[in-house]
mmCIF file of C-alpha atoms in Angstrom:
data_model
loop_
_atom_site.group_PDB
_atom_site.id
_atom_site.type_symbol
_atom_site.label_atom_id
_atom_site.label_comp_id
_atom_site.label_asym_id
_atom_site.label_seq_id
_atom_site.Cartn_x
_atom_site.Cartn_y
_atom_site.Cartn_z
ATOM 1 C CA UNK X 1 0.000 0.000 0.000
ATOM 2 C CA UNK X 2 1.355 3.433 -0.969
ATOM 3 C CA UNK X 3 1.306 6.884 0.549
ATOM 4 C CA UNK X 4 -1.152 9.024 -1.396
ATOM 5 C CA UNK X 5 -0.888 12.827 -1.606
ATOM 6 C CA UNK X 6 -3.099 15.716 -2.625
ATOM 7 C CA UNK X 7 -0.993 18.235 -4.575
ATOM 8 C CA UNK X 8 -2.338 21.791 -4.980
ATOM 9 C CA UNK X 9 -0.519 24.000 -7.505
ATOM 10 C CA UNK X 10 -1.672 25.968 -10.558
ATOM 11 C CA UNK X 11 1.486 25.354 -12.616
ATOM 12 C CA UNK X 12 1.276 22.315 -14.948
ATOM 13 C CA UNK X 13 5.086 22.147 -15.059
ATOM 14 C CA UNK X 14 5.316 22.048 -11.268
ATOM 15 C CA UNK X 15 2.574 19.418 -11.020
ATOM 16 C CA UNK X 16 4.408 17.214 -13.510
ATOM 17 C CA UNK X 17 7.688 17.647 -11.615
ATOM 18 C CA UNK X 18 6.018 16.818 -8.282
ATOM 19 C CA UNK X 19 4.314 13.748 -9.731
ATOM 20 C CA UNK X 20 7.651 12.434 -11.057
ATOM 21 C CA UNK X 21 9.321 13.005 -7.696
ATOM 22 C CA UNK X 22 6.544 11.266 -5.768
ATOM 23 C CA UNK X 23 6.546 8.297 -8.126
ATOM 24 C CA UNK X 24 10.305 7.982 -7.617
ATOM 25 C CA UNK X 25 9.745 7.373 -3.887
ATOM 26 C CA UNK X 26 6.792 5.037 -4.439
ATOM 27 C CA UNK X 27 4.025 7.511 -3.625
ATOM 28 C CA UNK X 28 0.891 8.297 -5.646
ATOM 29 C CA UNK X 29 -0.927 11.621 -5.894
ATOM 30 C CA UNK X 30 -3.916 13.554 -7.168
ATOM 31 C CA UNK X 31 -3.200 17.015 -8.587
ATOM 32 C CA UNK X 32 -5.532 20.031 -8.503
ATOM 33 C CA UNK X 33 -4.984 23.665 -9.442
ATOM 34 C CA UNK X 34 -7.467 25.673 -7.358
ATOM 35 C CA UNK X 35 -9.084 25.928 -3.938
ATOM 36 C CA UNK X 36 -12.408 24.843 -5.415
ATOM 37 C CA UNK X 37 -10.965 21.576 -6.748
ATOM 38 C CA UNK X 38 -8.996 20.978 -3.534
ATOM 39 C CA UNK X 39 -12.171 21.283 -1.454
ATOM 40 C CA UNK X 40 -13.948 18.854 -3.752
ATOM 41 C CA UNK X 41 -11.194 16.230 -3.446
ATOM 42 C CA UNK X 42 -10.870 16.642 0.320
ATOM 43 C CA UNK X 43 -14.607 16.094 0.672
ATOM 44 C CA UNK X 44 -14.573 12.863 -1.350
ATOM 45 C CA UNK X 45 -11.186 11.208 -0.812
ATOM 46 C CA UNK X 46 -8.603 10.559 1.873
ATOM 47 C CA UNK X 47 -4.881 11.312 1.722
ATOM 48 C CA UNK X 48 -1.665 10.613 3.593
ATOM 49 C CA UNK X 49 -0.376 14.174 3.263
ATOM 50 C CA UNK X 50 -0.882 17.444 1.335
ATOM 51 C CA UNK X 51 1.566 19.470 -0.783
ATOM 52 C CA UNK X 52 0.258 23.035 -1.030
ATOM 53 C CA UNK X 53 1.390 25.962 -3.157
ATOM 54 C CA UNK X 54 0.466 29.199 -1.400
ATOM 55 C CA UNK X 55 -0.100 31.316 -4.497
ATOM 56 C CA UNK X 56 -3.182 29.638 -5.996
ATOM 57 C CA UNK X 57 -6.530 30.822 -7.434
ATOM 58 C CA UNK X 58 -9.883 30.245 -5.779
ATOM 59 C CA UNK X 59 -11.133 28.666 -9.010
ATOM 60 C CA UNK X 60 -9.932 28.235 -12.567
ATOM 61 C CA UNK X 61 -9.477 31.561 -14.385
ATOM 62 C CA UNK X 62 -9.225 33.655 -11.231
ATOM 63 C CA UNK X 63 -5.944 35.379 -10.238
ATOM 64 C CA UNK X 64 -3.721 33.487 -7.772
ATOM 65 C CA UNK X 65 -2.932 35.041 -4.367
ATOM 66 C CA UNK X 66 -0.711 33.967 -1.493
ATOM 67 C CA UNK X 67 -3.565 34.661 0.913
ATOM 68 C CA UNK X 68 -5.676 32.023 -0.870
ATOM 69 C CA UNK X 69 -3.187 29.308 0.004
ATOM 70 C CA UNK X 70 -2.951 30.471 3.596
ATOM 71 C CA UNK X 71 -6.748 30.460 3.893
ATOM 72 C CA UNK X 72 -6.934 26.929 2.487
ATOM 73 C CA UNK X 73 -4.249 25.783 4.913
ATOM 74 C CA UNK X 74 -6.261 27.048 7.872
ATOM 75 C CA UNK X 75 -9.457 25.592 6.407
ATOM 76 C CA UNK X 76 -7.928 22.110 6.097
ATOM 77 C CA UNK X 77 -6.979 22.174 9.757
ATOM 78 C CA UNK X 78 -10.651 22.693 10.637
ATOM 79 C CA UNK X 79 -11.858 19.651 8.667
ATOM 80 C CA UNK X 80 -12.653 16.721 10.924
ATOM 81 C CA UNK X 81 -10.081 13.997 10.407
ATOM 82 C CA UNK X 82 -7.551 16.371 8.813
ATOM 83 C CA UNK X 83 -6.553 18.199 11.992
ATOM 84 C CA UNK X 84 -3.140 16.505 12.070
ATOM 85 C CA UNK X 85 -2.546 15.548 8.414
ATOM 86 C CA UNK X 86 1.021 16.441 7.336
ATOM 87 C CA UNK X 87 1.040 19.556 5.118
ATOM 88 C CA UNK X 88 4.146 20.747 3.272
ATOM 89 C CA UNK X 89 3.961 24.248 1.789
ATOM 90 C CA UNK X 90 5.574 24.939 -1.598
ATOM 91 C CA UNK X 91 6.348 28.442 -2.842
ATOM 92 C CA UNK X 92 8.451 30.212 -5.480
ATOM 93 C CA UNK X 93 11.446 32.500 -5.008
ATOM 94 C CA UNK X 94 10.306 36.018 -4.229
ATOM 95 C CA UNK X 95 7.579 34.868 -1.854
ATOM 96 C CA UNK X 96 9.694 32.910 0.594
ATOM 97 C CA UNK X 97 10.807 35.471 3.130
ATOM 98 C CA UNK X 98 11.313 34.547 6.760
ATOM 99 C CA UNK X 99 8.123 36.299 7.942
ATOM 100 C CA UNK X 100 5.962 34.234 5.604
ATOM 101 C CA UNK X 101 7.748 31.034 6.637
ATOM 102 C CA UNK X 102 7.091 31.738 10.309
ATOM 103 C CA UNK X 103 3.432 32.476 9.613
ATOM 104 C CA UNK X 104 2.667 29.291 7.655
ATOM 105 C CA UNK X 105 4.688 27.035 9.947
ATOM 106 C CA UNK X 106 3.734 28.373 13.367
ATOM 107 C CA UNK X 107 0.415 30.082 12.805
ATOM 108 C CA UNK X 108 -1.221 28.081 10.020
ATOM 109 C CA UNK X 109 -0.045 24.586 10.929
ATOM 110 C CA UNK X 110 2.212 23.481 8.055
ATOM 111 C CA UNK X 111 4.937 20.985 9.005
ATOM 112 C CA UNK X 112 7.540 22.125 6.476
ATOM 113 C CA UNK X 113 8.312 24.720 3.835
ATOM 114 C CA UNK X 114 9.952 24.019 0.454
ATOM 115 C CA UNK X 115 11.163 26.510 -2.125
ATOM 116 C CA UNK X 116 10.481 26.245 -5.866
ATOM 117 C CA UNK X 117 12.214 25.329 -8.069
ATOM 118 C CA UNK X 118 12.927 22.288 -5.918
ATOM 119 C CA UNK X 119 16.482 21.518 -4.861
ATOM 120 C CA UNK X 120 18.060 18.229 -5.906
ATOM 121 C CA UNK X 121 20.151 17.954 -2.763
ATOM 122 C CA UNK X 122 19.964 19.182 0.800
ATOM 123 C CA UNK X 123 16.407 20.157 1.770
ATOM 124 C CA UNK X 124 14.643 18.472 -1.144
ATOM 125 C CA UNK X 125 10.909 18.035 -1.605
ATOM 126 C CA UNK X 126 11.322 14.314 -1.048
ATOM 127 C CA UNK X 127 13.133 14.875 2.269
ATOM 128 C CA UNK X 128 10.520 17.384 3.414
ATOM 129 C CA UNK X 129 7.776 14.826 2.750
ATOM 130 C CA UNK X 130 9.555 12.019 4.574
ATOM 131 C CA UNK X 131 10.382 14.288 7.538
ATOM 132 C CA UNK X 132 6.788 15.532 7.730
ATOM 133 C CA UNK X 133 5.384 11.994 7.707
ATOM 134 C CA UNK X 134 7.838 10.924 10.405
ATOM 135 C CA UNK X 135 7.119 13.996 12.539
ATOM 136 C CA UNK X 136 3.362 13.405 12.333
ATOM 137 C CA UNK X 137 3.724 9.770 13.409
ATOM 138 C CA UNK X 138 1.961 8.506 10.303
ATOM 139 C CA UNK X 139 3.869 5.294 9.832
ATOM 140 C CA UNK X 140 0.907 3.696 8.001
ATOM 141 C CA UNK X 141 0.275 4.946 4.445
ATOM 142 C CA UNK X 142 -3.157 6.209 3.521
ATOM 143 C CA UNK X 143 -4.147 7.598 6.927
ATOM 144 C CA UNK X 144 -7.805 8.429 6.583
ATOM 145 C CA UNK X 145 -10.004 11.387 7.375
ATOM 146 C CA UNK X 146 -12.496 8.900 8.825
ATOM 147 C CA UNK X 147 -10.177 7.549 11.542
ATOM 148 C CA UNK X 148 -10.605 10.161 14.260
ATOM 149 C CA UNK X 149 -14.341 10.450 13.638
ATOM 150 C CA UNK X 150 -15.198 6.740 13.929
ATOM 151 C CA UNK X 151 -12.435 5.069 15.912
ATOM 152 C CA UNK X 152 -14.480 4.915 19.131
ATOM 153 C CA UNK X 153 -17.659 3.555 17.525
ATOM 154 C CA UNK X 154 -18.753 -0.043 17.112
ATOM 155 C CA UNK X 155 -17.778 -1.363 13.642
ATOM 156 C CA UNK X 156 -20.536 -1.343 11.045
ATOM 157 C CA UNK X 157 -21.126 -4.570 9.108
ATOM 158 C CA UNK X 158 -20.573 -4.124 5.362
ATOM 159 C CA UNK X 159 -23.842 -4.415 3.429
ATOM 160 C CA UNK X 160 -23.183 -2.691 0.111
ATOM 161 C CA UNK X 161 -20.639 -0.266 -1.304
ATOM 162 C CA UNK X 162 -19.551 1.598 -4.410
ATOM 163 C CA UNK X 163 -16.248 0.617 -5.987
ATOM 164 C CA UNK X 164 -14.959 3.701 -7.846
ATOM 165 C CA UNK X 165 -12.172 3.370 -10.418
ATOM 166 C CA UNK X 166 -9.782 6.060 -11.627
ATOM 167 C CA UNK X 167 -6.380 5.695 -13.267
ATOM 168 C CA UNK X 168 -4.552 6.393 -9.991
ATOM 169 C CA UNK X 169 -6.699 4.620 -7.402
ATOM 170 C CA UNK X 170 -9.629 2.358 -6.566
ATOM 171 C CA UNK X 171 -11.900 3.391 -3.698
ATOM 172 C CA UNK X 172 -14.517 1.452 -1.768
ATOM 173 C CA UNK X 173 -16.949 3.584 0.246
ATOM 174 C CA UNK X 174 -14.608 6.560 -0.391
ATOM 175 C CA UNK X 175 -11.621 4.708 1.086
ATOM 176 C CA UNK X 176 -8.626 3.957 -1.120
ATOM 177 C CA UNK X 177 -8.046 0.201 -1.323
ATOM 178 C CA UNK X 178 -5.783 0.035 -4.384
ATOM 179 C CA UNK X 179 -3.607 2.362 -6.450
ATOM 180 C CA UNK X 180 -3.019 2.632 -10.184
ATOM 181 C CA UNK X 181 -0.765 0.643 -12.484
ATOM 182 C CA UNK X 182 1.986 0.674 -9.854
ATOM 183 C CA UNK X 183 -0.168 -1.639 -7.705
ATOM 184 C CA UNK X 184 0.667 -4.437 -10.134
ATOM 185 C CA UNK X 185 -1.332 -7.623 -10.505
ATOM 186 C CA UNK X 186 -4.166 -6.873 -8.109
ATOM 187 C CA UNK X 187 -5.051 -3.677 -10.011
ATOM 188 C CA UNK X 188 -5.077 -5.696 -13.239
ATOM 189 C CA UNK X 189 -7.335 -8.280 -11.583
ATOM 190 C CA UNK X 190 -9.779 -5.613 -10.422
ATOM 191 C CA UNK X 191 -9.771 -4.037 -13.886
ATOM 192 C CA UNK X 192 -10.806 -7.385 -15.368
ATOM 193 C CA UNK X 193 -13.429 -8.286 -12.743
ATOM 194 C CA UNK X 194 -15.098 -4.854 -12.764
ATOM 195 C CA UNK X 195 -16.965 -5.567 -16.018
ATOM 196 C CA UNK X 196 -20.406 -7.116 -16.441
ATOM 197 C CA UNK X 197 -21.752 -9.625 -18.944
ATOM 198 C CA UNK X 198 -24.793 -9.188 -21.190
ATOM 199 C CA UNK X 199 -27.044 -10.212 -18.299
ATOM 200 C CA UNK X 200 -25.741 -7.407 -16.101
ATOM 201 C CA UNK X 201 -23.804 -9.724 -13.775
ATOM 202 C CA UNK X 202 -20.114 -9.376 -13.007
ATOM 203 C CA UNK X 203 -17.888 -11.438 -15.298
ATOM 204 C CA UNK X 204 -16.448 -14.707 -13.943
ATOM 205 C CA UNK X 205 -13.100 -16.380 -14.615
ATOM 206 C CA UNK X 206 -11.410 -19.473 -13.271
ATOM 207 C CA UNK X 207 -7.865 -19.100 -11.954
ATOM 208 C CA UNK X 208 -6.081 -20.028 -15.176
ATOM 209 C CA UNK X 209 -8.256 -17.718 -17.307
ATOM 210 C CA UNK X 210 -7.700 -14.787 -14.964
ATOM 211 C CA UNK X 211 -3.958 -15.482 -14.799
ATOM 212 C CA UNK X 212 -3.764 -15.301 -18.593
ATOM 213 C CA UNK X 213 -5.791 -12.093 -18.737
ATOM 214 C CA UNK X 214 -3.574 -10.275 -16.215
ATOM 215 C CA UNK X 215 -0.291 -11.767 -17.421
ATOM 216 C CA UNK X 216 0.550 -13.663 -14.218
ATOM 217 C CA UNK X 217 3.676 -15.761 -14.829
ATOM 218 C CA UNK X 218 2.889 -17.988 -11.839
ATOM 219 C CA UNK X 219 -0.532 -18.897 -13.199
ATOM 220 C CA UNK X 220 -3.543 -19.519 -11.001
ATOM 221 C CA UNK X 221 -1.385 -19.931 -7.884
ATOM 222 C CA UNK X 222 -0.089 -16.383 -8.319
ATOM 223 C CA UNK X 223 -3.631 -15.083 -8.791
ATOM 224 C CA UNK X 224 -4.821 -16.953 -5.689
ATOM 225 C CA UNK X 225 -2.054 -15.421 -3.567
ATOM 226 C CA UNK X 226 -2.732 -11.912 -4.878
ATOM 227 C CA UNK X 227 -6.464 -12.191 -4.184
ATOM 228 C CA UNK X 228 -5.879 -13.693 -0.732
ATOM 229 C CA UNK X 229 -3.529 -10.879 0.303
ATOM 230 C CA UNK X 230 -5.830 -8.239 -1.176
ATOM 231 C CA UNK X 231 -8.837 -9.542 0.730
ATOM 232 C CA UNK X 232 -6.953 -9.320 4.013
ATOM 233 C CA UNK X 233 -5.630 -5.852 3.192
ATOM 234 C CA UNK X 234 -9.076 -4.503 2.284
ATOM 235 C CA UNK X 235 -10.582 -5.835 5.513
ATOM 236 C CA UNK X 236 -7.837 -4.138 7.535
ATOM 237 C CA UNK X 237 -8.107 -0.832 5.659
ATOM 238 C CA UNK X 238 -11.905 -0.631 5.847
ATOM 239 C CA UNK X 239 -11.935 -1.408 9.564
ATOM 240 C CA UNK X 240 -9.155 1.063 10.337
ATOM 241 C CA UNK X 241 -10.256 3.938 8.106
ATOM 242 C CA UNK X 242 -14.040 3.606 7.825
ATOM 243 C CA UNK X 243 -14.865 1.418 10.853
ATOM 244 C CA UNK X 244 -16.555 -1.064 8.509
ATOM 245 C CA UNK X 245 -16.225 -4.781 9.200
ATOM 246 C CA UNK X 246 -15.999 -6.912 6.059
ATOM 247 C CA UNK X 247 -16.076 -10.645 5.439
ATOM 248 C CA UNK X 248 -12.901 -11.366 3.490
ATOM 249 C CA UNK X 249 -14.457 -14.307 1.613
ATOM 250 C CA UNK X 250 -17.887 -12.846 0.776
ATOM 251 C CA UNK X 251 -17.709 -9.054 0.531
ATOM 252 C CA UNK X 252 -15.146 -8.163 -2.133
ATOM 253 C CA UNK X 253 -13.779 -10.893 -4.476
ATOM 254 C CA UNK X 254 -15.569 -14.246 -4.450
ATOM 255 C CA UNK X 255 -14.141 -17.557 -5.671
ATOM 256 C CA UNK X 256 -15.524 -21.078 -5.905
ATOM 257 C CA UNK X 257 -15.147 -24.080 -8.200
ATOM 258 C CA UNK X 258 -18.420 -23.532 -10.009
ATOM 259 C CA UNK X 259 -18.257 -19.795 -10.762
ATOM 260 C CA UNK X 260 -14.579 -18.911 -10.383
ATOM 261 C CA UNK X 261 -13.385 -15.414 -9.470
ATOM 262 C CA UNK X 262 -15.912 -12.566 -9.523
ATOM 263 C CA UNK X 263 -16.833 -9.421 -7.611
ATOM 264 C CA UNK X 264 -19.382 -9.694 -4.836
ATOM 265 C CA UNK X 265 -22.973 -8.743 -5.647
ATOM 266 C CA UNK X 266 -22.711 -6.296 -2.729
ATOM 267 C CA UNK X 267 -20.411 -4.167 -4.894
ATOM 268 C CA UNK X 268 -21.512 -1.476 -7.338
ATOM 269 C CA UNK X 269 -18.920 -0.278 -9.861
ATOM 270 C CA UNK X 270 -18.505 3.068 -11.591
ATOM 271 C CA UNK X 271 -15.785 5.203 -13.164
ATOM 272 C CA UNK X 272 -14.573 8.228 -11.223
ATOM 273 C CA UNK X 273 -15.319 10.371 -14.301
ATOM 274 C CA UNK X 274 -18.803 8.929 -14.752
ATOM 275 C CA UNK X 275 -21.522 10.300 -12.446
ATOM 276 C CA UNK X 276 -23.884 7.469 -13.300
ATOM 277 C CA UNK X 277 -23.860 4.673 -10.749
ATOM 278 C CA UNK X 278 -23.984 1.881 -13.326
ATOM 279 C CA UNK X 279 -21.565 -1.077 -13.726
ATOM 280 C CA UNK X 280 -19.802 -1.057 -17.064
ATOM 281 C CA UNK X 281 -20.462 -3.644 -19.773
ATOM 282 C CA UNK X 282 -17.406 -5.223 -21.287
ATOM 283 C CA UNK X 283 -16.997 -5.198 -25.077
ATOM 284 C CA UNK X 284 -15.250 -8.287 -26.450
ATOM 285 C CA UNK X 285 -14.490 -7.275 -30.045
ATOM 286 C CA UNK X 286 -11.745 -4.614 -30.080
ATOM 287 C CA UNK X 287 -10.820 -5.317 -33.698
ATOM 288 C CA UNK X 288 -14.300 -4.295 -34.750
ATOM 289 C CA UNK X 289 -14.321 -1.271 -32.457
ATOM 290 C CA UNK X 290 -15.517 1.232 -35.042
ATOM 291 C CA UNK X 291 -18.556 -0.881 -35.907
ATOM 292 C CA UNK X 292 -19.611 -1.118 -32.256
ATOM 293 C CA UNK X 293 -18.459 2.221 -30.899
ATOM 294 C CA UNK X 294 -18.782 4.834 -33.638
ATOM 295 C CA UNK X 295 -21.108 6.769 -31.384
ATOM 296 C CA UNK X 296 -18.299 7.069 -28.812
ATOM 297 C CA UNK X 297 -15.143 7.260 -30.907
ATOM 298 C CA UNK X 298 -16.218 9.413 -33.828
ATOM 299 C CA UNK X 299 -15.839 12.536 -31.713
ATOM 300 C CA UNK X 300 -12.393 11.601 -30.354
ATOM 301 C CA UNK X 301 -9.698 11.731 -32.979
ATOM 302 C CA UNK X 302 -6.995 10.794 -30.462
ATOM 303 C CA UNK X 303 -8.662 7.499 -29.560
ATOM 304 C CA UNK X 304 -9.300 6.583 -33.198
ATOM 305 C CA UNK X 305 -5.663 7.260 -34.021
ATOM 306 C CA UNK X 306 -4.437 5.209 -31.063
ATOM 307 C CA UNK X 307 -6.603 2.236 -32.072
ATOM 308 C CA UNK X 308 -5.237 2.376 -35.624
ATOM 309 C CA UNK X 309 -1.667 2.532 -34.336
ATOM 310 C CA UNK X 310 -2.264 -0.551 -32.187
ATOM 311 C CA UNK X 311 -3.776 -2.406 -35.130
ATOM 312 C CA UNK X 312 -0.739 -1.555 -37.256
ATOM 313 C CA UNK X 313 2.154 -1.715 -34.804
ATOM 314 C CA UNK X 314 0.891 -3.741 -31.863
ATOM 315 C CA UNK X 315 2.687 -1.990 -29.012
ATOM 316 C CA UNK X 316 1.613 1.546 -28.110
ATOM 317 C CA UNK X 317 2.552 4.115 -25.432
ATOM 318 C CA UNK X 318 0.796 7.249 -24.252
ATOM 319 C CA UNK X 319 3.785 9.380 -25.277
ATOM 320 C CA UNK X 320 2.736 8.773 -28.897
ATOM 321 C CA UNK X 321 -0.617 10.541 -28.325
ATOM 322 C CA UNK X 322 1.093 13.422 -26.552
ATOM 323 C CA UNK X 323 3.574 13.869 -29.406
ATOM 324 C CA UNK X 324 1.013 13.474 -32.202
ATOM 325 C CA UNK X 325 -1.665 15.781 -30.780
ATOM 326 C CA UNK X 326 0.427 17.940 -28.414
ATOM 327 C CA UNK X 327 -2.053 17.256 -25.632
ATOM 328 C CA UNK X 328 -1.560 17.076 -21.866
ATOM 329 C CA UNK X 329 -0.416 13.901 -20.133
ATOM 330 C CA UNK X 330 -3.734 13.683 -18.269
ATOM 331 C CA UNK X 331 -5.665 13.909 -21.535
ATOM 332 C CA UNK X 332 -3.723 11.003 -23.046
ATOM 333 C CA UNK X 333 -4.157 8.956 -19.869
ATOM 334 C CA UNK X 334 -7.900 9.655 -19.828
ATOM 335 C CA UNK X 335 -8.286 8.574 -23.469
ATOM 336 C CA UNK X 336 -6.454 5.293 -22.880
ATOM 337 C CA UNK X 337 -8.238 4.662 -19.596
ATOM 338 C CA UNK X 338 -11.586 5.108 -21.323
ATOM 339 C CA UNK X 339 -10.653 2.598 -24.042
ATOM 340 C CA UNK X 340 -9.498 0.121 -21.402
ATOM 341 C CA UNK X 341 -12.669 0.557 -19.326
ATOM 342 C CA UNK X 342 -14.698 -0.589 -22.351
ATOM 343 C CA UNK X 343 -12.512 -3.651 -22.817
ATOM 344 C CA UNK X 344 -10.981 -2.409 -26.073
ATOM 345 C CA UNK X 345 -7.332 -2.211 -25.043
ATOM 346 C CA UNK X 346 -5.145 -3.528 -22.236
ATOM 347 C CA UNK X 347 -1.869 -2.597 -20.556
ATOM 348 C CA UNK X 348 0.922 -5.183 -20.636
ATOM 349 C CA UNK X 349 4.111 -5.244 -18.559
ATOM 350 C CA UNK X 350 5.501 -3.122 -15.675
ATOM 351 C CA UNK X 351 4.002 0.319 -15.049
ATOM 352 C CA UNK X 352 7.050 2.261 -16.264
ATOM 353 C CA UNK X 353 8.200 0.093 -19.174
ATOM 354 C CA UNK X 354 5.027 -1.678 -20.320
ATOM 355 C CA UNK X 355 2.817 -0.825 -23.278
ATOM 356 C CA UNK X 356 -0.779 -0.714 -24.482
ATOM 357 C CA UNK X 357 -2.242 -3.079 -27.063
ATOM 358 C CA UNK X 358 -5.621 -4.160 -28.392
ATOM 359 C CA UNK X 359 -7.416 -6.363 -25.879
ATOM 360 C CA UNK X 360 -7.175 -10.090 -26.561
#
């Protein structure tokens, strides 16, 4: 399980730099560029720590001000469950005088203060994060906003819950239970089991079928171990962070000789970008994608181009979309994630060196 950060900064270049640095130390993050978006994420998700630029706008298109960041810092400290979350302030040269440092550290509750552009030695961003986590006593990644509010109550038995997928995380009842591609096999397993068949039921695979779909070299034994460990982890996380007691064999991933692996009927699945609470149907004919999905793809030139490239060349990487269309990294990731969610393409290999291809 990884540490997960909320990063607030209105500079795309800074956000990209921060994301690279966090990935290098095994952390994941969500990036926002305004107070409005930060409030939205804090209300829906939970984080291990926050990286906050002081000079940010209230909402997109508004002018950034240092006071905005200071106000948000104080606001976070008033949110139940976030009173002691580690916060590291980031700011550019010209706004990093000693008076401001004293104010944000002593008066507003930040644990550390890092100058931009970030240093590559000495007091680096990475060191500030690690020191802040150690100082706060958060030895367990993914400390939740729910913990302080529910820790003294009797656990609630799990009855039903929404499993929400994004490219960086999977959440159950608003609690992160899995990351993105860096989570390895278990994320691939969830991505396969999230789909439904033509009858509206979750798809089912035996161990060998699932192992082939997710590229598990150890076959069904490797899948069994991954599912077993994941079940235990989810039960621990949900009890610790949401005070929800789950049955590890019945409430998340089921498995038996007759039906194989499948998601529990207690689970409802949706995409983070899709407001509709409806499980997705899996499409099984990627080679005939235009015949089945013209209504979706005809308005997205990037996706059409990517599909054609995969048909022609086999292997495909998101950098090709970025170079061809000069779009943002997030845009390319969203396009590929959408194609994968409909069962049209799949990701093969390690997170950093793997590639996309048409789904088999």
